[in-house]
PDB file of C-alpha atoms and ligand atoms in Angstrom:
ATOM      1  CA  UNK A 253     161.102  14.312  69.556  1.00 71.00           C
ATOM      2  CA  UNK A 254     162.560  17.747  68.709  1.00 94.00           C
ATOM      3  CA  UNK A 255     159.632  20.138  67.724  1.00 97.00           C
ATOM      4  CA  UNK A 256     160.063  22.545  64.680  1.00 98.00           C
ATOM      5  CA  UNK A 257     159.558  26.279  66.023  1.00 98.00           C
ATOM      6  CA  UNK A 258     159.528  29.460  63.886  1.00 98.00           C
ATOM      7  CA  UNK A 259     161.699  32.368  64.033  1.00 98.00           C
ATOM      8  CA  UNK A 260     162.042  35.382  62.181  1.00 97.00           C
ATOM      9  CA  UNK A 261     160.731  33.487  58.821  1.00 97.00           C
ATOM     10  CA  UNK A 262     161.993  30.252  59.283  1.00 98.00           C
ATOM     11  CA  UNK A 263     160.849  26.835  60.453  1.00 98.00           C
ATOM     12  CA  UNK A 264     163.597  25.394  62.237  1.00 98.00           C
ATOM     13  CA  UNK A 265     164.374  22.592  65.036  1.00 98.00           C
ATOM     14  CA  UNK A 266     163.892  23.920  68.532  1.00 98.00           C
ATOM     15  CA  UNK A 267     168.084  23.338  68.885  1.00 98.00           C
ATOM     16  CA  UNK A 268     168.369  25.093  66.077  1.00 97.00           C
ATOM     17  CA  UNK A 269     166.792  28.154  66.754  1.00 98.00           C
ATOM     18  CA  UNK A 270     168.414  31.090  67.349  1.00 97.00           C
ATOM     19  CA  UNK A 271     167.932  34.909  68.766  1.00 98.00           C
ATOM     20  CA  UNK A 272     170.881  37.337  69.572  1.00 98.00           C
ATOM     21  CA  UNK A 273     172.168  38.312  73.119  1.00 98.00           C
ATOM     22  CA  UNK A 274     171.349  41.708  72.086  1.00 98.00           C
ATOM     23  CA  UNK A 275     167.868  41.035  71.569  1.00 98.00           C
ATOM     24  CA  UNK A 276     165.699  43.705  73.848  1.00 98.00           C
ATOM     25  CA  UNK A 277     163.499  40.870  74.979  1.00 98.00           C
ATOM     26  CA  UNK A 278     166.321  39.110  76.758  1.00 98.00           C
ATOM     27  CA  UNK A 279     167.941  42.323  78.068  1.00 98.00           C
ATOM     28  CA  UNK A 280     164.957  44.541  78.635  1.00 98.00           C
ATOM     29  CA  UNK A 281     161.597  42.336  78.851  1.00 98.00           C
ATOM     30  CA  UNK A 282     161.173  44.582  75.912  1.00 98.00           C
ATOM     31  CA  UNK A 283     157.756  42.435  74.106  1.00 98.00           C
ATOM     32  CA  UNK A 284     154.815  41.534  73.983  1.00 98.00           C
ATOM     33  CA  UNK A 285     152.963  37.656  73.879  1.00 98.00           C
ATOM     34  CA  UNK A 286     149.980  36.029  73.335  1.00 98.00           C
ATOM     35  CA  UNK A 287     148.883  32.445  73.964  1.00 98.00           C
ATOM     36  CA  UNK A 288     146.534  30.291  71.755  1.00 98.00           C
ATOM     37  CA  UNK A 289     145.165  27.514  72.673  1.00 98.00           C
ATOM     38  CA  UNK A 290     144.604  24.287  70.382  1.00 98.00           C
ATOM     39  CA  UNK A 291     141.598  21.759  70.534  1.00 98.00           C
ATOM     40  CA  UNK A 292     141.250  19.016  67.993  1.00 97.00           C
ATOM     41  CA  UNK A 293     144.058  20.698  66.055  1.00 98.00           C
ATOM     42  CA  UNK A 294     142.148  24.129  65.513  1.00 98.00           C
ATOM     43  CA  UNK A 295     143.169  27.384  67.109  1.00 98.00           C
ATOM     44  CA  UNK A 296     140.451  28.768  70.116  1.00 98.00           C
ATOM     45  CA  UNK A 297     139.692  32.283  69.978  1.00 97.00           C
ATOM     46  CA  UNK A 298     142.619  33.483  67.878  1.00 98.00           C
ATOM     47  CA  UNK A 299     141.231  36.448  66.224  1.00 97.00           C
ATOM     48  CA  UNK A 300     140.575  37.720  69.596  1.00 97.00           C
ATOM     49  CA  UNK A 301     144.442  37.203  70.383  1.00 98.00           C
ATOM     50  CA  UNK A 302     145.620  39.323  67.276  1.00 98.00           C
ATOM     51  CA  UNK A 303     143.629  42.153  67.929  1.00 98.00           C
ATOM     52  CA  UNK A 304     144.941  42.088  71.379  1.00 98.00           C
ATOM     53  CA  UNK A 305     148.416  41.435  70.116  1.00 98.00           C
ATOM     54  CA  UNK A 306     148.212  44.502  67.938  1.00 98.00           C
ATOM     55  CA  UNK A 307     146.954  46.494  70.623  1.00 98.00           C
ATOM     56  CA  UNK A 308     149.823  45.637  72.752  1.00 98.00           C
ATOM     57  CA  UNK A 309     152.154  46.175  70.032  1.00 98.00           C
ATOM     58  CA  UNK A 310     150.704  50.033  69.138  1.00 97.00           C
ATOM     59  CA  UNK A 311     150.929  50.782  72.979  1.00 98.00           C
ATOM     60  CA  UNK A 312     154.677  50.283  72.924  1.00 98.00           C
ATOM     61  CA  UNK A 313     155.170  51.687  69.558  1.00 96.00           C
ATOM     62  CA  UNK A 314     156.443  48.014  68.097  1.00 95.00           C
ATOM     63  CA  UNK A 315     156.000  47.571  64.327  1.00 89.00           C
ATOM     64  CA  UNK A 316     153.581  43.694  64.000  1.00 92.00           C
ATOM     65  CA  UNK A 317     156.462  42.007  61.787  1.00 94.00           C
ATOM     66  CA  UNK A 318     153.983  40.251  59.762  1.00 96.00           C
ATOM     67  CA  UNK A 319     149.730  40.859  58.938  1.00 95.00           C
ATOM     68  CA  UNK A 320     147.252  38.940  60.511  1.00 95.00           C
ATOM     69  CA  UNK A 321     146.669  36.617  57.693  1.00 96.00           C
ATOM     70  CA  UNK A 322     150.247  35.267  57.877  1.00 97.00           C
ATOM     71  CA  UNK A 323     150.511  35.066  61.464  1.00 98.00           C
ATOM     72  CA  UNK A 324     147.208  32.992  61.244  1.00 98.00           C
ATOM     73  CA  UNK A 325     148.891  30.903  59.078  1.00 98.00           C
ATOM     74  CA  UNK A 326     151.951  30.419  60.531  1.00 98.00           C
ATOM     75  CA  UNK A 327     150.004  29.227  63.369  1.00 98.00           C
ATOM     76  CA  UNK A 328     148.478  26.275  61.373  1.00 98.00           C
ATOM     77  CA  UNK A 329     151.865  25.898  59.741  1.00 98.00           C
ATOM     78  CA  UNK A 330     153.280  24.727  63.607  1.00 98.00           C
ATOM     79  CA  UNK A 331     150.121  23.087  64.326  1.00 98.00           C
ATOM     80  CA  UNK A 332     150.400  20.962  61.501  1.00 98.00           C
ATOM     81  CA  UNK A 333     154.254  20.426  61.485  1.00 98.00           C
ATOM     82  CA  UNK A 334     154.214  19.546  65.527  1.00 98.00           C
ATOM     83  CA  UNK A 335     151.260  17.289  65.219  1.00 98.00           C
ATOM     84  CA  UNK A 336     149.565  19.225  67.937  1.00 98.00           C
ATOM     85  CA  UNK A 337     145.903  17.834  68.913  1.00 98.00           C
ATOM     86  CA  UNK A 338     145.574  19.620  72.060  1.00 98.00           C
ATOM     87  CA  UNK A 339     148.158  22.074  73.521  1.00 98.00           C
ATOM     88  CA  UNK A 340     149.293  25.857  72.820  1.00 98.00           C
ATOM     89  CA  UNK A 341     150.880  27.789  70.404  1.00 98.00           C
ATOM     90  CA  UNK A 342     153.067  30.530  72.400  1.00 98.00           C
ATOM     91  CA  UNK A 343     154.054  33.914  69.947  1.00 98.00           C
ATOM     92  CA  UNK A 344     156.223  36.313  71.346  1.00 98.00           C
ATOM     93  CA  UNK A 345     157.701  39.364  69.455  1.00 98.00           C
ATOM     94  CA  UNK A 346     160.446  41.671  70.791  1.00 98.00           C
ATOM     95  CA  UNK A 347     161.689  45.055  69.564  1.00 98.00           C
ATOM     96  CA  UNK A 348     164.485  43.296  68.205  1.00 98.00           C
ATOM     97  CA  UNK A 349     168.439  43.353  68.191  1.00 98.00           C
ATOM     98  CA  UNK A 350     169.889  46.915  67.741  1.00 97.00           C
ATOM     99  CA  UNK A 351     173.384  45.007  68.414  1.00 97.00           C
ATOM    100  CA  UNK A 352     174.118  46.981  71.689  1.00 97.00           C
ATOM    101  CA  UNK A 353     172.662  47.688  75.098  1.00 98.00           C
ATOM    102  CA  UNK A 354     170.702  50.789  75.367  1.00 97.00           C
ATOM    103  CA  UNK A 355     167.850  52.312  76.784  1.00 98.00           C
ATOM    104  CA  UNK A 356     166.985  54.200  73.977  1.00 97.00           C
ATOM    105  CA  UNK A 357     164.219  52.190  71.404  1.00 96.00           C
ATOM    106  CA  UNK A 358     166.089  51.956  68.307  1.00 96.00           C
ATOM    107  CA  UNK A 359     164.522  53.239  65.361  1.00 94.00           C
ATOM    108  CA  UNK A 360     162.308  50.829  63.977  1.00 92.00           C
ATOM    109  CA  UNK A 361     162.798  51.703  60.278  1.00 92.00           C
ATOM    110  CA  UNK A 362     166.335  50.300  61.346  1.00 95.00           C
ATOM    111  CA  UNK A 363     165.594  47.500  63.689  1.00 96.00           C
ATOM    112  CA  UNK A 364     162.815  45.049  62.853  1.00 96.00           C
ATOM    113  CA  UNK A 365     161.205  43.297  65.439  1.00 97.00           C
ATOM    114  CA  UNK A 366     161.954  39.756  66.765  1.00 98.00           C
ATOM    115  CA  UNK A 367     159.134  37.012  66.049  1.00 98.00           C
ATOM    116  CA  UNK A 368     158.876  33.127  67.422  1.00 98.00           C
ATOM    117  CA  UNK A 369     156.471  30.943  68.316  1.00 98.00           C
ATOM    118  CA  UNK A 370     156.455  27.513  69.176  1.00 98.00           C
ATOM    119  CA  UNK A 371     153.860  24.533  70.362  1.00 98.00           C
ATOM    120  CA  UNK A 372     153.460  23.328  73.372  1.00 98.00           C
ATOM    121  CA  UNK A 373     151.598  20.019  73.192  1.00 98.00           C
ATOM    122  CA  UNK A 374     148.595  18.867  75.973  1.00 97.00           C
ATOM    123  CA  UNK A 375     146.875  16.030  75.369  1.00 97.00           C
ATOM    124  CA  UNK A 376     143.679  15.941  77.099  1.00 94.00           C
ATOM    125  CA  UNK A 377     144.158  19.453  78.003  1.00 96.00           C
ATOM    126  CA  UNK A 378     140.075  20.219  78.032  1.00 96.00           C
ATOM    127  CA  UNK A 379     139.433  17.258  80.335  1.00 96.00           C
ATOM    128  CA  UNK A 380     142.115  17.629  83.207  1.00 96.00           C
ATOM    129  CA  UNK A 381     140.845  16.125  86.334  1.00 95.00           C
ATOM    130  CA  UNK A 382     141.445  19.474  88.180  1.00 96.00           C
ATOM    131  CA  UNK A 383     138.112  21.015  86.646  1.00 97.00           C
ATOM    132  CA  UNK A 384     136.098  18.021  88.925  1.00 97.00           C
ATOM    133  CA  UNK A 385     137.901  19.124  92.123  1.00 98.00           C
ATOM    134  CA  UNK A 386     138.610  23.440  91.303  1.00 98.00           C
ATOM    135  CA  UNK A 387     141.984  24.766  92.413  1.00 98.00           C
ATOM    136  CA  UNK A 388     143.064  26.713  95.856  1.00 98.00           C
ATOM    137  CA  UNK A 389     144.400  30.114  95.673  1.00 98.00           C
ATOM    138  CA  UNK A 390     145.990  32.166  97.966  1.00 98.00           C
ATOM    139  CA  UNK A 391     146.485  36.025  97.998  1.00 98.00           C
ATOM    140  CA  UNK A 392     149.408  38.084  97.375  1.00 98.00           C
ATOM    141  CA  UNK A 393     150.127  41.802  97.271  1.00 98.00           C
ATOM    142  CA  UNK A 394     150.193  42.879  93.550  1.00 98.00           C
ATOM    143  CA  UNK A 395     153.442  44.937  93.021  1.00 98.00           C
ATOM    144  CA  UNK A 396     153.938  44.862  89.296  1.00 98.00           C
ATOM    145  CA  UNK A 397     153.867  48.176  87.045  1.00 98.00           C
ATOM    146  CA  UNK A 398     150.466  50.039  86.015  1.00 97.00           C
ATOM    147  CA  UNK A 399     150.089  49.044  82.612  1.00 98.00           C
ATOM    148  CA  UNK A 400     149.032  45.414  83.174  1.00 98.00           C
ATOM    149  CA  UNK A 401     146.816  45.572  80.113  1.00 98.00           C
ATOM    150  CA  UNK A 402     149.364  45.344  77.555  1.00 98.00           C
ATOM    151  CA  UNK A 403     151.006  41.996  77.431  1.00 98.00           C
ATOM    152  CA  UNK A 404     154.057  41.871  78.210  1.00 98.00           C
ATOM    153  CA  UNK A 405     156.885  38.977  78.946  1.00 98.00           C
ATOM    154  CA  UNK A 406     157.630  40.640  82.218  1.00 98.00           C
ATOM    155  CA  UNK A 407     156.076  37.841  83.795  1.00 98.00           C
ATOM    156  CA  UNK A 408     158.953  37.762  86.868  1.00 98.00           C
ATOM    157  CA  UNK A 409     156.198  38.586  89.596  1.00 98.00           C
ATOM    158  CA  UNK A 410     153.677  36.492  88.277  1.00 98.00           C
ATOM    159  CA  UNK A 411     156.367  33.561  88.594  1.00 98.00           C
ATOM    160  CA  UNK A 412     156.703  34.326  91.692  1.00 98.00           C
ATOM    161  CA  UNK A 413     153.198  34.640  92.525  1.00 98.00           C
ATOM    162  CA  UNK A 414     153.604  30.710  91.541  1.00 98.00           C
ATOM    163  CA  UNK A 415     156.136  29.822  93.642  1.00 98.00           C
ATOM    164  CA  UNK A 416     154.627  31.196  97.081  1.00 98.00           C
ATOM    165  CA  UNK A 417     151.610  29.256  95.974  1.00 98.00           C
ATOM    166  CA  UNK A 418     153.908  26.251  95.573  1.00 98.00           C
ATOM    167  CA  UNK A 419     155.178  27.316  98.694  1.00 98.00           C
ATOM    168  CA  UNK A 420     151.771  27.288 100.439  1.00 98.00           C
ATOM    169  CA  UNK A 421     150.707  23.994  98.948  1.00 98.00           C
ATOM    170  CA  UNK A 422     148.165  25.462  96.610  1.00 98.00           C
ATOM    171  CA  UNK A 423     147.777  26.212  92.926  1.00 98.00           C
ATOM    172  CA  UNK A 424     147.839  29.804  92.567  1.00 98.00           C
ATOM    173  CA  UNK A 425     148.334  33.495  93.916  1.00 98.00           C
ATOM    174  CA  UNK A 426     145.348  36.012  93.307  1.00 98.00           C
ATOM    175  CA  UNK A 427     147.042  39.720  93.576  1.00 98.00           C
ATOM    176  CA  UNK A 428     145.465  42.404  95.592  1.00 98.00           C
ATOM    177  CA  UNK A 429     145.398  46.032  95.530  1.00 98.00           C
ATOM    178  CA  UNK A 430     144.091  48.619  97.769  1.00 98.00           C
ATOM    179  CA  UNK A 431     142.022  46.020  99.512  1.00 97.00           C
ATOM    180  CA  UNK A 432     140.581  44.218  96.104  1.00 98.00           C
ATOM    181  CA  UNK A 433     141.956  41.556  93.772  1.00 98.00           C
ATOM    182  CA  UNK A 434     142.967  42.254  90.073  1.00 98.00           C
ATOM    183  CA  UNK A 435     143.510  39.234  88.911  1.00 98.00           C
ATOM    184  CA  UNK A 436     145.095  36.029  89.249  1.00 98.00           C
ATOM    185  CA  UNK A 437     148.832  35.457  88.241  1.00 98.00           C
ATOM    186  CA  UNK A 438     147.927  34.505  84.669  1.00 98.00           C
ATOM    187  CA  UNK A 439     144.173  34.588  84.724  1.00 98.00           C
ATOM    188  CA  UNK A 440     141.313  36.689  85.231  1.00 98.00           C
ATOM    189  CA  UNK A 441     139.519  36.259  88.497  1.00 98.00           C
ATOM    190  CA  UNK A 442     135.575  36.259  89.375  1.00 99.00           C
ATOM    191  CA  UNK A 443     133.386  35.339  92.484  1.00 98.00           C
ATOM    192  CA  UNK A 444     129.710  34.665  92.270  1.00 98.00           C
ATOM    193  CA  UNK A 445     127.436  35.589  95.053  1.00 98.00           C
ATOM    194  CA  UNK A 446     123.444  34.953  95.162  1.00 97.00           C
ATOM    195  CA  UNK A 447     123.536  34.451  90.971  1.00 96.00           C
ATOM    196  CA  UNK A 448     125.606  37.145  90.267  1.00 98.00           C
ATOM    197  CA  UNK A 449     128.703  36.818  88.464  1.00 98.00           C
ATOM    198  CA  UNK A 450     131.273  39.672  89.958  1.00 98.00           C
ATOM    199  CA  UNK A 451     134.294  40.411  88.058  1.00 98.00           C
ATOM    200  CA  UNK A 452     136.490  43.523  87.889  1.00 98.00           C
ATOM    201  CA  UNK A 453     135.688  46.027  85.233  1.00 98.00           C
ATOM    202  CA  UNK A 454     138.584  46.394  82.789  1.00 98.00           C
ATOM    203  CA  UNK A 455     141.429  48.986  82.842  1.00 98.00           C
ATOM    204  CA  UNK A 456     145.029  49.573  82.830  1.00 98.00           C
ATOM    205  CA  UNK A 457     145.439  47.216  86.420  1.00 98.00           C
ATOM    206  CA  UNK A 458     144.341  43.837  84.630  1.00 98.00           C
ATOM    207  CA  UNK A 459     144.780  42.048  81.335  1.00 98.00           C
ATOM    208  CA  UNK A 460     142.088  41.916  78.725  1.00 98.00           C
ATOM    209  CA  UNK A 461     141.553  38.199  78.677  1.00 98.00           C
ATOM    210  CA  UNK A 462     140.470  37.140  75.657  1.00 98.00           C
ATOM    211  CA  UNK A 463     138.689  34.182  77.750  1.00 98.00           C
ATOM    212  CA  UNK A 464     137.165  37.093  79.914  1.00 98.00           C
ATOM    213  CA  UNK A 465     135.256  38.823  77.159  1.00 98.00           C
ATOM    214  CA  UNK A 466     134.137  35.171  75.598  1.00 98.00           C
ATOM    215  CA  UNK A 467     132.920  33.942  78.571  1.00 98.00           C
ATOM    216  CA  UNK A 468     131.096  37.184  79.747  1.00 98.00           C
ATOM    217  CA  UNK A 469     129.649  37.170  76.467  1.00 98.00           C
ATOM    218  CA  UNK A 470     127.800  33.645  76.945  1.00 97.00           C
ATOM    219  CA  UNK A 471     126.952  34.155  80.221  1.00 98.00           C
ATOM    220  CA  UNK A 472     124.758  36.981  79.513  1.00 98.00           C
ATOM    221  CA  UNK A 473     123.115  35.151  76.360  1.00 97.00           C
ATOM    222  CA  UNK A 474     122.617  32.604  78.851  1.00 96.00           C
ATOM    223  CA  UNK A 475     120.728  35.091  80.514  1.00 97.00           C
ATOM    224  CA  UNK A 476     123.408  35.258  83.962  1.00 97.00           C
ATOM    225  CA  UNK A 477     123.580  38.022  85.958  1.00 98.00           C
ATOM    226  CA  UNK A 478     127.318  39.983  85.380  1.00 98.00           C
ATOM    227  CA  UNK A 479     128.657  42.608  87.632  1.00 98.00           C
ATOM    228  CA  UNK A 480     131.923  44.371  86.501  1.00 98.00           C
ATOM    229  CA  UNK A 481     133.421  45.797  89.617  1.00 98.00           C
ATOM    230  CA  UNK A 482     136.251  45.426  92.209  1.00 98.00           C
ATOM    231  CA  UNK A 483     135.891  42.422  94.736  1.00 98.00           C
ATOM    232  CA  UNK A 484     138.153  42.230  97.797  1.00 98.00           C
ATOM    233  CA  UNK A 485     139.047  38.815  99.353  1.00 98.00           C
ATOM    234  CA  UNK A 486     136.741  39.202 102.357  1.00 98.00           C
ATOM    235  CA  UNK A 487     133.942  39.125 100.012  1.00 98.00           C
ATOM    236  CA  UNK A 488     135.472  36.081  98.057  1.00 98.00           C
ATOM    237  CA  UNK A 489     135.582  34.145 101.338  1.00 98.00           C
ATOM    238  CA  UNK A 490     132.067  34.391 101.744  1.00 98.00           C
ATOM    239  CA  UNK A 491     130.897  33.705  98.188  1.00 98.00           C
ATOM    240  CA  UNK A 492     129.391  30.803  96.481  1.00 98.00           C
ATOM    241  CA  UNK A 493     131.559  30.003  94.329  1.00 98.00           C
ATOM    242  CA  UNK A 494     135.211  31.379  92.554  1.00 98.00           C
ATOM    243  CA  UNK A 495     136.907  30.481  89.426  1.00 98.00           C
ATOM    244  CA  UNK A 496     139.009  31.674  86.959  1.00 98.00           C
ATOM    245  CA  UNK A 497     139.508  32.404  83.198  1.00 98.00           C
ATOM    246  CA  UNK A 498     142.648  31.954  81.066  1.00 98.00           C
ATOM    247  CA  UNK A 499     143.415  30.693  77.283  1.00 97.00           C
ATOM    248  CA  UNK A 500     144.575  27.494  78.892  1.00 96.00           C
ATOM    249  CA  UNK A 501     142.517  26.752  81.933  1.00 97.00           C
ATOM    250  CA  UNK A 502     139.621  28.128  80.019  1.00 98.00           C
ATOM    251  CA  UNK A 503     137.302  28.195  83.501  1.00 98.00           C
ATOM    252  CA  UNK A 504     138.621  26.972  86.138  1.00 98.00           C
ATOM    253  CA  UNK A 505     136.585  26.725  89.458  1.00 98.00           C
ATOM    254  CA  UNK A 506     138.642  27.675  92.716  1.00 98.00           C
ATOM    255  CA  UNK A 507     137.385  26.282  95.802  1.00 98.00           C
ATOM    256  CA  UNK A 508     139.381  27.736  98.596  1.00 98.00           C
ATOM    257  CA  UNK A 509     141.229  31.066  99.036  1.00 98.00           C
ATOM    258  CA  UNK A 510     143.501  31.712 101.782  1.00 98.00           C
ATOM    259  CA  UNK A 511     142.506  28.419 103.500  1.00 98.00           C
ATOM    260  CA  UNK A 512     139.320  29.388 103.567  1.00 98.00           C
ATOM    261  CA  UNK A 513     136.419  27.156 101.937  1.00 98.00           C
ATOM    262  CA  UNK A 514     134.465  28.905  99.464  1.00 98.00           C
ATOM    263  CA  UNK A 515     130.798  27.852  99.461  1.00 94.00           C
ATOM    264  CA  UNK A 516     130.773  23.963  99.734  1.00 94.00           C
ATOM    265  CA  UNK A 517     134.461  23.995  98.890  1.00 95.00           C
ATOM    266  CA  UNK A 518     133.495  22.102  95.574  1.00 97.00           C
ATOM    267  CA  UNK A 519     133.248  23.441  92.159  1.00 98.00           C
ATOM    268  CA  UNK A 520     129.954  25.616  91.676  1.00 97.00           C
ATOM    269  CA  UNK A 521     127.166  25.600  89.442  1.00 97.00           C
ATOM    270  CA  UNK A 522     127.342  28.707  87.292  1.00 98.00           C
ATOM    271  CA  UNK A 523     131.555  27.987  86.789  1.00 98.00           C
ATOM    272  CA  UNK A 524     130.982  24.516  86.034  1.00 98.00           C
ATOM    273  CA  UNK A 525     128.145  25.577  83.532  1.00 98.00           C
ATOM    274  CA  UNK A 526     130.505  28.288  82.138  1.00 98.00           C
ATOM    275  CA  UNK A 527     133.356  25.653  81.525  1.00 98.00           C
ATOM    276  CA  UNK A 528     130.776  23.815  79.286  1.00 98.00           C
ATOM    277  CA  UNK A 529     129.248  26.541  77.395  1.00 98.00           C
ATOM    278  CA  UNK A 530     133.065  27.860  76.764  1.00 98.00           C
ATOM    279  CA  UNK A 531     134.603  24.678  75.746  1.00 98.00           C
ATOM    280  CA  UNK A 532     131.752  23.906  73.400  1.00 98.00           C
ATOM    281  CA  UNK A 533     131.546  27.285  71.910  1.00 97.00           C
ATOM    282  CA  UNK A 534     134.919  27.934  71.532  1.00 96.00           C
ATOM    283  CA  UNK A 535     135.535  24.568  69.686  1.00 96.00           C
ATOM    284  CA  UNK A 536     132.753  25.492  67.292  1.00 97.00           C
ATOM    285  CA  UNK A 537     134.045  28.714  66.434  1.00 96.00           C
ATOM    286  CA  UNK A 538     137.907  27.292  66.114  1.00 97.00           C
ATOM    287  CA  UNK A 539     140.094  27.730  63.138  1.00 97.00           C
TER     288      UNK A 539
HETATM  289  N1  PMP B 777     145.593  37.473  83.262  1.00 71.74           N
HETATM  290  C1  PMP B 777     146.856  37.548  83.388  1.00 71.74           C
HETATM  291  C2  PMP B 777     147.631  38.579  84.101  1.00 71.74           C
HETATM  292  C3  PMP B 777     147.347  36.591  82.536  1.00 71.74           C
HETATM  293  O1  PMP B 777     148.491  36.469  82.554  1.00 71.74           O
HETATM  294  C4  PMP B 777     146.144  36.334  81.636  1.00 71.74           C
HETATM  295  C5  PMP B 777     147.141  34.890  80.475  1.00 71.74           C
HETATM  296  N2  PMP B 777     147.608  35.613  79.615  1.00 71.74           N
HETATM  297  C6  PMP B 777     145.068  36.397  81.543  1.00 71.74           C
HETATM  298  C7  PMP B 777     144.925  37.306  82.391  1.00 71.74           C
HETATM  299  C8  PMP B 777     143.932  35.731  80.753  1.00 71.74           C
HETATM  300  O2  PMP B 777     143.883  36.146  79.790  1.00 71.74           O
HETATM  301  P1  PMP B 777     143.432  35.433  78.277  1.00 71.74           P
HETATM  302  O3  PMP B 777     142.263  34.906  78.651  1.00 71.74           O
HETATM  303  O4  PMP B 777     143.786  35.989  77.197  1.00 71.74           O
HETATM  304  O5  PMP B 777     144.345  34.179  78.683  1.00 71.74           O
END
């Protein structure tokens, strides 16, 4: 069945949705996005995603096409129209269609940004069997640009990373810069050693994960020790546990890196507990 999607103020059937070939998102990857999970028909961590979107727009001097309240209303309307129980809402804002190709940005007063949203249904998403077995990763060079804190649609290298992982017969890749893990292709990366949860500190070199913020808050509330610092692949191989977080994977255990088993090669106690806490709290706070 065809989905209803949202394009610049209109709810339309996906086959009727249109964006110009001159749109800067298409020509220049000049756009930002957010992915908000839906569980039980409700939005997870919506306020965090809206706040990060605003920051991404500000960093790129791009205008917000609608208010946060309107954004929430559009998300809810799409979830309802598409009868999404579990899944995601994808949102993208680009610098719009200046009517031609030019490196210089158009005047935002003359060229409105493009706003597109669509849903992806994933029934039972929170009960994926992968959470019971964990995922396997490889490490690859992080050759992305230097402003990874802005959530842009420039996802070619993360896509290549996923393909490298696929070619290696594993699930994902961790990106390594100057000997230290930055993050996963589409998630934040963590290790656990001696009860300490270790994850890279925030900066311009990683995306400030909304799930990361929530999970670290829950970990601290549960009296777990959190250390925000870089870690190397060798340290990850010698860790007791590892895991990733993202809006769509929640908390996902990692059981192998570059062919080396982490701990007993099974999801660890802390990752498993954090997944339970996150899902419970996120469902409670869903809107
Ligand atoms: N890092 C990168 C590079 C990502 O693409 C994502 C997912 N958007 C994350 C981290 C996790 O962020 P979030 O928890 O907000 O989904």
